[in-house]
């Protein structure tokens, strides 16, 4: 039986950009893809023309394309009110071998599914299909009108990807959190470690592919425990029970606009400094409390799985981190130094040390 990859598309009032995103999803390159590809769409109660645009685009696609991919539109009439809630609903209706998450306002490059899947197959060959595995990729940034802001989100945000001396954007070159995996020519790229993932998410949801073992594990958690975002929760969970690999290639055009300000400014830029100051210490501490709480939920729900996969030391790391919600500044600073738990970038690290 052929393996299946499900793309899970969450929408809500996305009429401005959804048509181009749908087009990029249904026209993914499937030549040589040894898996069936399916798109599942769930709308969270849009009040604009999002669903009309989707249906119109899909009707056009089916009449113009031979062998179109299978598409399902969920209609449960129960809005969740949050992106995480929408994705959790989608995750609960799929039993695919692999799942990918899609936002409504980006554009996928045609090679995204194939390139990510090739990386996933290498991970499964190394660690086995029963191990929770995740692959995520770099992404390029564009503004509301589609004008490119940056070729690489990782370079724009100065995120820590250790690269060798060879070409830095080789296709299918990967690495694994808590265990590296390389490409055919032996080149290796190192992704973030669990200690850094605790305090700052470097895994963007719309770039993720998870295998069934990871999806089954994540499916056990309710949306209410994902107090930051589903992708951060998923990344910590998989890093603590399995392996995460990074494809050092932009495979998606990520759109930044007024309703979506993730990575809005280049790391250590004047705009970044201003944003940090405007947010202030109160918001910083609130976000940190959410981070501690989210890790607390993870270790409470998955302690047995984490201990079996990574041992007592990892369980204790997560418990100590979650307990920082009740700790004083000195205790927090000691923990950060002991376990090298710091945000990426000089400014973010400085803010963390001063405001924690």
Short mmCIF file of C-alpha atoms in Angstrom, two decimals, residues 82-238:
data_model
loop_
_atom_site.label_atom_id
_atom_site.label_comp_id
_atom_site.label_asym_id
_atom_site.label_seq_id
_atom_site.Cartn_x
_atom_site.Cartn_y
_atom_site.Cartn_z
CA UNK A 82 -7.29 30.05 17.35
CA UNK A 83 -4.74 28.80 14.78
CA UNK A 84 -3.56 26.08 17.18
CA UNK A 85 -7.12 24.92 17.73
CA UNK A 86 -7.73 24.78 14.00
CA UNK A 87 -4.60 22.70 13.38
CA UNK A 88 -5.42 20.35 16.27
CA UNK A 89 -8.84 19.73 14.69
CA UNK A 90 -7.13 18.94 11.39
CA UNK A 91 -4.60 16.65 13.06
CA UNK A 92 -7.40 14.67 14.67
CA UNK A 93 -9.00 13.74 11.34
CA UNK A 94 -5.91 12.41 9.60
CA UNK A 95 -4.27 9.02 9.96
CA UNK A 96 -1.70 9.62 7.24
CA UNK A 97 1.86 8.33 7.34
CA UNK A 98 3.12 11.92 7.22
CA UNK A 99 1.51 15.30 7.88
CA UNK A 100 2.47 18.82 6.85
CA UNK A 101 0.97 22.07 8.13
CA UNK A 102 0.00 24.97 5.89
CA UNK A 103 -0.98 28.55 6.65
CA UNK A 104 -3.36 30.36 4.33
CA UNK A 105 -1.24 33.34 3.30
CA UNK A 106 2.09 31.82 2.20
CA UNK A 107 3.21 30.25 -1.07
CA UNK A 108 4.93 26.87 -1.30
CA UNK A 109 7.67 26.22 -3.82
CA UNK A 110 6.79 23.30 -6.08
CA UNK A 111 9.63 21.17 -4.67
CA UNK A 112 8.62 21.62 -1.02
CA UNK A 113 6.84 18.30 -0.47
CA UNK A 114 9.37 16.22 -2.40
CA UNK A 115 12.45 17.78 -0.80
CA UNK A 116 11.04 17.53 2.72
CA UNK A 117 9.94 13.95 2.17
CA UNK A 118 13.39 12.91 0.93
CA UNK A 119 14.84 14.21 4.17
CA UNK A 120 12.19 12.39 6.20
CA UNK A 121 12.97 9.09 4.50
CA UNK A 122 16.64 9.46 5.45
CA UNK A 123 15.65 10.07 9.06
CA UNK A 124 13.41 7.03 9.11
CA UNK A 125 16.17 4.90 7.63
CA UNK A 126 18.49 6.04 10.42
CA UNK A 127 16.11 6.00 13.39
CA UNK A 128 13.17 3.83 12.33
CA UNK A 129 9.55 4.65 11.58
CA UNK A 130 8.42 4.11 15.16
CA UNK A 131 10.59 7.01 16.37
CA UNK A 132 8.89 10.43 16.45
CA UNK A 133 10.51 12.45 13.67
CA UNK A 134 10.12 15.99 12.36
CA UNK A 135 11.61 17.82 9.39
CA UNK A 136 11.49 21.59 9.05
CA UNK A 137 13.01 23.94 6.50
CA UNK A 138 14.22 27.45 5.95
CA UNK A 139 11.85 29.94 4.33
CA UNK A 140 12.12 33.16 2.41
CA UNK A 141 10.20 36.25 3.52
CA UNK A 142 7.89 38.49 1.51
CA UNK A 143 5.73 41.48 2.37
CA UNK A 144 1.98 41.88 1.85
CA UNK A 145 2.39 42.63 -1.85
CA UNK A 146 4.65 39.64 -2.45
CA UNK A 147 7.92 41.61 -2.59
CA UNK A 148 10.82 39.58 -1.23
CA UNK A 149 12.22 40.84 2.09
CA UNK A 150 14.87 38.20 2.69
CA UNK A 151 16.01 35.03 0.96
CA UNK A 152 16.60 33.17 4.22
CA UNK A 153 14.63 33.52 7.45
CA UNK A 154 17.47 31.85 9.34
CA UNK A 155 20.01 34.38 8.13
CA UNK A 156 17.57 37.26 8.64
CA UNK A 157 17.02 36.26 12.26
CA UNK A 158 20.61 35.03 12.77
CA UNK A 159 19.39 31.65 13.93
CA UNK A 160 22.09 29.09 14.76
CA UNK A 161 22.56 26.68 11.89
CA UNK A 162 26.11 25.35 11.89
CA UNK A 163 27.24 24.96 8.30
CA UNK A 164 30.23 23.32 6.75
CA UNK A 165 32.50 24.94 4.19
CA UNK A 166 30.56 23.58 1.24
CA UNK A 167 27.65 25.31 -0.45
CA UNK A 168 25.28 26.43 2.30
CA UNK A 169 22.02 25.72 0.52
CA UNK A 170 22.52 22.17 -0.77
CA UNK A 171 19.32 20.33 -1.37
CA UNK A 172 18.53 17.54 1.03
CA UNK A 173 21.40 18.36 3.41
CA UNK A 174 20.04 17.76 6.87
CA UNK A 175 20.87 17.46 10.50
CA UNK A 176 19.09 16.12 13.51
CA UNK A 177 18.49 17.49 16.98
CA UNK A 178 20.15 15.07 19.43
CA UNK A 179 21.78 13.15 16.59
CA UNK A 180 22.87 14.35 13.15
CA UNK A 181 21.99 12.90 9.79
CA UNK A 182 23.80 13.91 6.64
CA UNK A 183 23.15 14.06 2.92
CA UNK A 184 24.52 11.61 0.39
CA UNK A 185 27.79 13.54 0.06
CA UNK A 186 28.33 13.55 3.82
CA UNK A 187 27.64 17.24 4.43
CA UNK A 188 25.91 17.99 7.71
CA UNK A 189 23.82 20.90 8.98
CA UNK A 190 23.07 21.14 12.67
CA UNK A 191 19.64 22.18 13.91
CA UNK A 192 18.71 23.66 17.27
CA UNK A 193 19.14 21.54 20.41
CA UNK A 194 16.42 20.87 22.96
CA UNK A 195 17.81 23.34 25.50
CA UNK A 196 17.54 26.21 23.02
CA UNK A 197 14.12 25.09 21.79
CA UNK A 198 12.78 25.36 25.33
CA UNK A 199 13.15 29.12 25.42
CA UNK A 200 12.82 30.08 21.75
CA UNK A 201 11.06 28.34 18.90
CA UNK A 202 13.11 27.99 15.73
CA UNK A 203 10.70 25.57 14.03
CA UNK A 204 8.13 27.36 11.86
CA UNK A 205 4.87 25.42 11.67
CA UNK A 206 4.26 25.94 7.97
CA UNK A 207 7.60 24.27 7.14
CA UNK A 208 7.01 21.11 9.20
CA UNK A 209 6.58 17.49 8.15
CA UNK A 210 6.00 14.92 10.91
CA UNK A 211 5.91 11.17 10.61
CA UNK A 212 3.01 9.15 12.01
CA UNK A 213 4.82 8.36 15.26
CA UNK A 214 5.24 12.08 15.97
CA UNK A 215 1.70 12.95 14.87
CA UNK A 216 0.21 10.20 17.05
CA UNK A 217 2.15 11.54 20.02
CA UNK A 218 1.10 15.16 19.44
CA UNK A 219 -2.50 14.07 18.96
CA UNK A 220 -2.68 13.10 22.64
CA UNK A 221 -2.39 16.73 23.72
CA UNK A 222 -5.34 19.16 23.81
CA UNK A 223 -5.06 22.59 22.27
CA UNK A 224 -5.42 24.13 25.73
CA UNK A 225 -1.89 22.95 26.62
CA UNK A 226 -0.35 24.69 23.62
CA UNK A 227 -0.25 28.01 25.40
CA UNK A 228 2.33 29.53 23.04
CA UNK A 229 1.76 27.84 19.67
CA UNK A 230 1.24 24.33 18.34
CA UNK A 231 4.54 24.35 16.41
CA UNK A 232 6.62 25.22 19.49
CA UNK A 233 4.83 22.55 21.52
CA UNK A 234 5.37 19.99 18.75
CA UNK A 235 9.05 20.87 18.32
CA UNK A 236 9.85 20.47 22.02
CA UNK A 237 7.87 17.23 22.19
CA UNK A 238 9.63 15.65 19.21
#
